[in-house]
Amino acid sequence: MTRSRRLAAAVSVLAMAATGLVSAAVIGVTPAIADHCVPGESTPSPSPSAQQRNRNQPDQNQQPDQEQQPDQQQPDQGQQQDQGQPQDQGQQGTDQQQDADQQAPQGGGAAILDPGASPTPEGDGQTQAPEGDDQAQAPEEEQDASTFSRRGRPTRTATPTPTQSDNPEEQPSGTASPSPTGGGNGEEEACADLGPFPEDFIDIRQVPPRQLGARIGRGGSRGTFVSRCGRNENRHNNPDNFIVAPGVSNGAHHLHDYVGNLSTDAFSTDESLAAAGTTCRLGDKSTYFWPVLRDRRSDQNANDPDGNVGQVLTARAVQLQFRGNATSRVVAMPRFLRLITGDAKAATNGGANARAAWSCTGFQNRIATDKYPLCPRGSLVLRILDFPSCWDGQNTDSANHRTHVVFPGENGACPQGTRAIPQLRMTLAYSVPQGQSFALDAFPEQKHNPVTDHADFANVMPDRLMRFVVDCINRGRRC
């Protein structure tokens, strides 16, 4: 009997040991979620169990994840609220969008449409634009240029698409979110050299208020036209730039988002662009493109030789607005005009051509030019990209892609010998990860510096549409 008990005890001990080995093996092969190059991550990452505890604790003035659902019902939430709103689904909700726009005060949304203005409309003249439009070729739905609501969330897109699933609606934090990886010193050292860095971020509330652009004078052109082209729901991306590096695959060394022309790549020509389809309404075959923004917590694209790592974030709203000149009327852009704004190498070239402008919905009078903004809960990150608009009257391009069209002076007037054309302003709104965990794609040596933000445009509008754009702007209409 005693021998039987001893045998049973030995079997029990062996069983427990085997169970422990199996558990250890299971734990050992659990895949780690990589957290690549999040600024401020200089210490070993917490274990998964510690992460779970951290997520359930409202430290650093952050609300628990469980509280985000009620917050989505607040007026200026821009995260998950849009997913359930039919007016955010392009043509499917056109009538609802138009009704909502007509019910809003005429100054509504000016803080978003004119990011340089204060959140309260300042009477910039746009409220004087008559809403009636006698141009037969323009659909009624194009009369209101608003892409965003007064509360700061997007209200329109060109076509329906699943929205991003990230949930960043948290207070700005000086440190990054806890890293779910167990990366060692080698990874930390590699990431430490990639950028962006903690000093590349700023709480938007610490940015002094200022106006973006000159005020429109008595002789200026106050109207606007918005080309509605979607948010790149069809995932048209490539690392090319046919304007700066024609015929060179991966000439940009970073990924671009494209809207408008469906064929744009390194080998695009005037003829190929004119023959292609478009995501824009009213037959606008122009191509609009900009470097993507990434969630740097993700390990997607981890082996990219240029260091552009992370999940691409699709903009929650894109507004492509053509504006007037502060001191004069505008003339038509020539077809196939090529424009660039900003400098993709501004971090090393200096700021002479830098045009980055970062803000947050609800804080559009605060513009950061060399910092990524950390936005308050419920606020979207904004990229505001103004293009040059003083044309030499002859050329559609130039050797440096800049001298044929330059920027107006500080008073908004075009330099002598140039003519004002409609000024393109791209406003891109993003729901980004919490903390310092997002960055632009960039050339490797630029370290993802926010000052390198830039964008490109080629005009492939039909002549009839361009005439309509000019008429809207010069007559003070919103189209």
XYZ file of C-alpha atoms in Angstrom:
479
model
C 0.000 0.000 0.000
C 2.828 2.344 0.909
C 4.577 1.495 -2.357
C 1.408 2.268 -4.310
C 1.101 5.656 -2.626
C 4.738 6.459 -3.431
C 4.195 5.474 -7.065
C 1.072 7.643 -7.260
C 2.930 10.609 -5.765
C 5.766 10.219 -8.274
C 3.309 10.121 -11.176
C 1.629 13.255 -9.829
C 4.955 15.115 -9.611
C 5.851 14.095 -13.157
C 2.449 15.283 -14.409
C 2.896 18.667 -12.741
C 6.350 19.065 -14.250
C 5.056 18.195 -17.694
C 2.257 20.730 -17.330
C 4.767 23.415 -16.384
C 6.915 22.625 -19.413
C 3.925 22.835 -21.744
C 2.878 26.152 -20.198
C 6.372 27.543 -20.561
C 6.493 26.441 -24.176
C 3.152 28.060 -24.923
C 4.219 31.295 -23.269
C 7.536 31.204 -25.090
C 5.995 31.006 -28.562
C 3.357 33.683 -28.028
C 3.920 36.230 -30.829
C 4.962 39.693 -29.726
C 3.250 42.710 -31.205
C 6.076 44.923 -32.363
C 6.152 48.549 -31.318
C 8.489 50.158 -33.811
C 10.245 53.389 -33.048
C 7.689 55.085 -30.821
C 9.327 58.298 -29.522
C 10.062 58.247 -25.818
C 10.297 54.452 -25.593
C 13.700 54.071 -23.939
C 12.911 51.429 -21.319
C 12.081 47.734 -21.723
C 8.473 47.194 -22.559
C 6.080 45.816 -19.957
C 4.936 42.230 -20.088
C 1.544 41.478 -21.661
C -0.009 41.073 -18.224
C 1.449 44.393 -17.099
C 0.151 45.998 -20.259
C -3.325 44.752 -19.528
C -3.153 46.233 -16.048
C -1.892 49.502 -17.475
C -4.722 49.638 -19.967
C -7.222 49.256 -17.175
C -5.715 52.047 -15.086
C -6.473 55.695 -15.919
C -2.942 56.974 -15.334
C -1.456 60.076 -16.969
C -4.825 61.809 -17.061
C -6.118 59.347 -19.641
C -9.609 57.964 -19.473
C -10.052 54.197 -19.437
C -10.836 52.559 -22.752
C -14.245 51.597 -21.413
C -15.194 55.264 -21.265
C -14.557 55.914 -24.927
C -17.927 54.622 -26.033
C -19.952 57.321 -24.218
C -17.467 59.924 -25.435
C -18.259 59.016 -29.007
C -21.668 60.550 -28.476
C -20.213 63.961 -27.755
C -20.622 66.558 -30.513
C -16.997 66.841 -31.543
C -15.946 63.240 -31.441
C -14.251 62.245 -34.666
C -13.286 58.660 -33.978
C -15.970 55.952 -34.171
C -18.947 58.246 -34.420
C -18.539 58.671 -38.155
C -18.918 54.973 -38.813
C -22.585 55.077 -38.034
C -23.451 58.272 -39.857
C -24.877 57.915 -43.333
C -23.913 61.491 -44.168
C -20.269 60.388 -44.047
C -20.802 57.897 -46.819
C -20.511 60.032 -49.923
C -23.256 59.846 -52.510
C -25.356 57.520 -50.382
C -26.056 60.374 -47.975
C -25.902 63.360 -50.312
C -29.388 64.621 -49.541
C -28.803 64.365 -45.803
C -25.517 66.218 -46.157
C -27.128 69.010 -48.126
C -29.931 69.407 -45.600
C -27.448 69.518 -42.724
C -25.321 72.081 -44.512
C -28.283 74.317 -45.233
C -29.379 74.235 -41.610
C -25.965 75.360 -40.359
C -25.268 79.081 -39.991
C -23.535 80.525 -43.023
C -20.336 80.952 -41.072
C -20.489 77.344 -39.886
C -17.356 75.322 -40.420
C -15.235 78.376 -41.184
C -12.755 77.331 -38.532
C -12.052 74.180 -40.516
C -12.439 75.585 -44.006
C -10.081 78.432 -43.135
C -7.665 76.835 -40.669
C -5.856 80.109 -40.140
C -8.926 81.703 -38.623
C -9.922 81.452 -34.992
C -12.492 78.778 -34.087
C -15.122 81.526 -34.030
C -15.873 82.852 -37.552
C -14.203 86.211 -38.021
C -16.192 87.598 -40.931
C -13.636 86.776 -43.596
C -16.121 87.534 -46.317
C -17.118 83.986 -47.121
C -20.428 84.462 -45.384
C -21.309 86.967 -48.076
C -21.268 84.321 -50.766
C -24.730 83.678 -52.180
C -25.785 80.080 -51.928
C -27.763 80.146 -55.145
C -25.839 79.087 -58.214
C -27.000 79.746 -61.734
C -24.346 77.543 -63.338
C -26.239 74.658 -64.900
C -23.237 72.386 -65.182
C -22.593 72.318 -61.433
C -24.656 69.916 -59.296
C -26.655 71.490 -56.488
C -24.699 69.471 -53.936
C -21.485 71.274 -54.862
C -22.750 74.665 -53.668
C -21.536 74.208 -50.095
C -17.804 73.745 -49.806
C -17.950 72.365 -46.270
C -16.194 69.060 -45.724
C -16.337 69.264 -41.946
C -19.081 70.132 -39.501
C -18.879 73.067 -37.123
C -18.119 70.661 -34.304
C -14.920 69.481 -35.918
C -15.788 66.070 -37.285
C -15.890 65.131 -40.949
C -19.334 65.038 -42.530
C -18.564 64.036 -46.104
C -16.555 61.621 -48.144
C -16.769 60.814 -51.811
C -17.414 57.080 -51.531
C -18.203 54.738 -48.643
C -15.326 52.899 -47.045
C -14.556 51.130 -43.776
C -12.998 53.660 -41.415
C -9.899 53.196 -39.320
C -10.357 51.095 -36.242
C -7.863 52.865 -33.990
C -9.236 54.709 -31.009
C -6.951 57.609 -30.077
C -9.461 59.835 -28.323
C -7.250 60.547 -25.316
C -5.690 63.583 -23.691
C -2.264 64.507 -25.101
C 0.533 62.843 -23.239
C 4.210 63.632 -23.153
C 5.042 59.949 -23.342
C 4.119 57.268 -25.790
C 1.614 54.509 -25.185
C 3.008 51.400 -23.431
C 4.898 49.288 -25.910
C 3.590 45.743 -26.328
C 6.900 44.385 -27.544
C 9.799 42.987 -25.667
C 12.403 44.473 -27.967
C 15.946 44.484 -26.689
C 18.633 47.119 -26.714
C 19.490 46.461 -30.357
C 16.003 47.378 -31.528
C 15.889 50.398 -29.216
C 19.182 51.676 -30.584
C 18.022 51.198 -34.172
C 14.741 52.934 -33.485
C 16.443 55.748 -31.604
C 18.093 56.850 -34.832
C 15.025 56.679 -37.087
C 12.889 59.472 -35.650
C 10.600 61.121 -34.992
C 11.809 62.189 -31.551
C 9.918 63.413 -28.467
C 10.884 66.996 -29.255
C 9.077 66.663 -32.603
C 5.700 66.713 -30.798
C 3.813 69.486 -29.015
C 0.502 69.839 -27.199
C -1.549 71.985 -29.572
C -2.664 74.120 -26.628
C 0.932 75.269 -26.204
C 1.067 76.663 -29.757
C 0.428 80.433 -29.898
C -2.609 81.509 -31.953
C -1.933 83.056 -35.335
C -3.609 83.590 -38.684
C -2.784 81.397 -41.669
C -2.642 83.551 -44.790
C -3.537 87.156 -45.528
C -6.963 88.674 -44.967
C -8.998 89.243 -48.103
C -9.142 92.914 -49.059
C -11.796 94.876 -50.904
C -10.422 93.973 -54.334
C -9.836 90.335 -53.453
C -11.687 87.254 -54.651
C -13.642 85.641 -51.835
C -15.247 82.594 -53.402
C -14.228 78.948 -53.083
C -14.613 75.707 -55.000
C -14.207 72.239 -53.488
C -13.316 69.258 -55.646
C -14.706 66.164 -53.964
C -12.426 63.242 -54.694
C -12.682 60.956 -51.657
C -10.052 59.884 -49.134
C -8.157 57.278 -51.158
C -10.632 54.589 -50.212
C -9.414 52.583 -53.217
C -5.876 52.439 -51.727
C -4.052 54.078 -54.622
C -0.535 54.231 -53.176
C 2.973 54.128 -54.570
C 6.419 55.589 -53.732
C 6.676 57.461 -57.051
C 6.642 61.139 -57.987
C 6.199 61.794 -61.695
C 6.665 65.558 -61.189
C 9.996 65.538 -59.347
C 11.326 62.130 -60.465
C 9.571 61.202 -63.737
C 10.164 57.646 -64.931
C 11.807 56.558 -61.665
C 10.093 53.824 -59.667
C 10.357 54.508 -55.929
C 11.662 57.957 -56.794
C 10.090 59.405 -53.651
C 11.445 56.779 -51.211
C 8.209 57.148 -49.253
C 4.619 56.139 -49.894
C 2.064 58.582 -51.318
C -1.711 58.683 -50.980
C -3.426 59.588 -54.257
C -6.900 60.892 -54.972
C -8.325 62.000 -58.286
C -6.607 60.510 -61.315
C -6.571 56.719 -61.145
C -3.440 56.162 -63.223
C -0.853 58.308 -61.467
C 2.561 56.688 -61.101
C 6.190 57.341 -61.987
C 5.479 57.079 -65.698
C 2.470 59.394 -65.932
C 2.331 61.851 -68.829
C -0.152 64.505 -69.876
C -1.645 62.013 -72.309
C -1.957 59.140 -69.832
C -3.517 61.394 -67.202
C -6.043 62.785 -69.688
C -7.076 59.266 -70.724
C -7.523 57.860 -67.208
C -10.478 57.694 -64.862
C -10.870 59.671 -61.658
C -12.293 59.498 -58.147
C -13.343 63.159 -58.373
C -16.755 64.496 -59.277
C -17.534 66.738 -62.238
C -14.899 65.049 -64.376
C -11.911 66.478 -62.496
C -9.053 64.209 -63.624
C -6.435 66.141 -61.684
C -4.042 64.201 -59.489
C -3.625 65.145 -55.835
C -1.059 63.333 -53.678
C 0.805 63.558 -50.369
C 3.007 61.340 -48.133
C 1.087 58.905 -45.968
C 0.804 59.151 -42.189
C 1.530 55.951 -40.257
C 0.671 54.398 -36.921
C 4.195 53.715 -35.704
C 3.055 51.213 -33.076
C 2.445 48.649 -35.799
C 5.131 46.401 -37.265
C 3.687 46.592 -40.775
C 6.302 47.276 -43.442
C 8.939 46.453 -40.813
C 11.642 45.618 -43.355
C 11.301 48.814 -45.370
C 14.830 49.920 -46.335
C 13.854 53.583 -45.986
C 12.550 53.153 -42.428
C 8.912 53.907 -43.223
C 7.430 51.468 -40.736
C 3.881 51.164 -39.424
C 0.281 50.921 -40.527
C -0.857 53.501 -43.068
C -3.600 55.724 -41.647
C -6.273 56.722 -44.129
C -7.463 60.292 -43.630
C -10.896 60.550 -42.011
C -11.685 63.518 -44.259
C -9.995 65.212 -47.204
C -10.891 68.682 -48.440
C -9.467 69.969 -51.719
C -10.441 73.619 -51.772
C -9.570 76.207 -54.403
C -9.489 79.725 -52.979
C -9.174 83.268 -54.240
C -6.489 85.914 -53.910
C -6.459 88.492 -51.115
C -6.000 91.480 -53.435
C -7.188 90.528 -56.929
C -9.351 88.330 -59.087
C -7.982 85.020 -60.348
C -7.400 83.653 -63.840
C -7.681 80.050 -64.999
C -4.906 77.553 -64.385
C -3.488 76.086 -67.595
C -4.258 72.418 -68.110
C -1.452 70.082 -66.991
C 0.012 72.715 -64.669
C 2.239 70.988 -62.107
C 2.546 72.302 -58.561
C 4.402 71.260 -55.423
C 4.221 72.683 -51.923
C 6.584 72.135 -49.036
C 9.970 70.451 -49.068
C 10.352 66.712 -48.519
C 13.968 67.384 -47.459
C 13.378 70.463 -45.319
C 15.026 68.864 -42.274
C 18.380 68.944 -44.079
C 17.768 71.662 -46.694
C 16.561 74.269 -44.227
C 13.205 75.994 -44.113
C 13.289 78.140 -47.268
C 10.695 75.989 -49.038
C 9.065 74.416 -45.982
C 5.278 74.865 -45.878
C 4.174 72.360 -43.253
C 1.164 73.412 -41.181
C -0.200 71.103 -38.468
C -3.210 71.701 -36.250
C -6.187 70.033 -34.552
C -9.915 70.372 -35.110
C -11.202 73.010 -32.735
C -7.760 74.676 -32.601
C -7.390 75.857 -36.197
C -6.015 79.214 -35.103
C -3.004 77.376 -33.657
C -0.640 76.224 -36.391
C 2.522 74.218 -35.725
C 5.027 74.361 -38.572
C 7.740 72.050 -37.245
C 5.958 69.863 -34.674
C 3.419 67.076 -34.764
C 0.375 68.226 -32.765
C -0.889 66.280 -29.771
C -4.621 66.920 -29.894
C -7.118 66.813 -27.007
C -9.663 64.064 -26.682
C -12.124 64.068 -29.578
C -9.985 66.300 -31.798
C -8.553 65.187 -35.140
C -5.034 65.938 -36.353
C -5.034 68.334 -39.320
C -2.490 68.694 -42.100
C -2.978 71.979 -43.972
C -1.124 72.234 -47.275
C -1.353 75.528 -49.178
C -0.018 75.598 -52.732
C 1.636 78.484 -54.598
C -0.811 80.553 -56.645
C 1.064 83.265 -58.578
C 1.673 81.945 -62.099
C 4.217 83.322 -64.568
C 1.565 83.200 -67.278
C 3.539 80.911 -69.587
C 4.880 77.659 -68.159
C 3.239 74.558 -66.740
C 6.470 73.447 -65.027
C 10.011 74.635 -64.365
C 13.394 73.070 -63.703
C 12.989 73.228 -59.924
C 9.187 72.818 -60.146
C 8.746 76.062 -58.209
C 9.691 79.184 -60.160
C 6.805 78.990 -62.658
C 4.293 79.401 -59.790
C 5.278 81.178 -56.568
C 3.559 82.129 -53.336
C 1.893 85.509 -52.743
C 3.607 88.033 -50.496
C 2.708 88.614 -46.860
C -0.114 90.968 -47.877
C -1.537 88.312 -50.192
C -0.609 90.090 -53.430
C 1.174 88.275 -56.245
C 4.646 89.515 -57.254
C 4.921 91.744 -60.287
C 4.926 89.781 -63.515
C 2.750 86.972 -62.144
C -0.989 86.405 -62.217
C -3.166 85.022 -59.433
C -4.661 81.603 -60.086
C -6.981 79.620 -57.783
C -4.988 78.568 -54.728
C -5.313 74.919 -53.777
C -5.540 74.184 -50.069
C -5.511 70.545 -49.000
C -6.869 69.894 -45.516
C -6.381 66.319 -44.310
C -7.972 65.171 -41.038
C -6.724 62.080 -39.194
C -7.656 59.997 -36.204
C -4.220 59.067 -34.865
C -2.875 56.792 -32.126
C -2.600 58.100 -28.596
C 0.585 59.935 -27.758
C 3.725 60.308 -29.832
C 2.991 57.282 -31.972
C 2.424 58.594 -35.509
C 4.685 59.989 -38.201
C 4.957 60.979 -41.838
C 6.654 58.812 -44.391
C 9.917 60.474 -45.362
C 13.315 60.114 -46.954
C 15.541 58.170 -44.517
C 17.814 61.096 -43.670
C 14.830 63.307 -42.791
C 14.063 61.264 -39.635
C 10.285 61.676 -40.150
C 10.549 65.323 -39.180
C 7.115 67.008 -39.386
C 8.646 70.012 -41.181
C 9.032 67.790 -44.266
C 5.300 67.634 -44.956
C 4.560 68.360 -48.611
C 2.130 67.609 -51.413
C 1.840 67.615 -55.203
C -0.837 68.492 -57.752
C -1.284 68.383 -61.515
C -4.291 70.144 -63.040
C -6.237 67.900 -65.392
C -9.612 69.611 -65.033
C -11.650 70.015 -68.212
C -11.462 73.614 -69.426
C -15.178 74.055 -68.797
C -14.786 73.007 -65.156
C -11.818 75.339 -64.655
C -13.893 78.242 -66.012
C -16.591 77.365 -63.508
C -14.027 77.304 -60.670
C -12.734 80.755 -61.626
C -16.274 82.120 -61.890
C -17.195 80.787 -58.439
C -14.129 82.358 -56.862
C -14.349 85.734 -58.584
C -18.080 86.088 -57.918
C -17.709 85.287 -54.221
C -19.592 82.000 -54.335
C -19.052 78.764 -52.460
C -19.224 75.916 -54.949
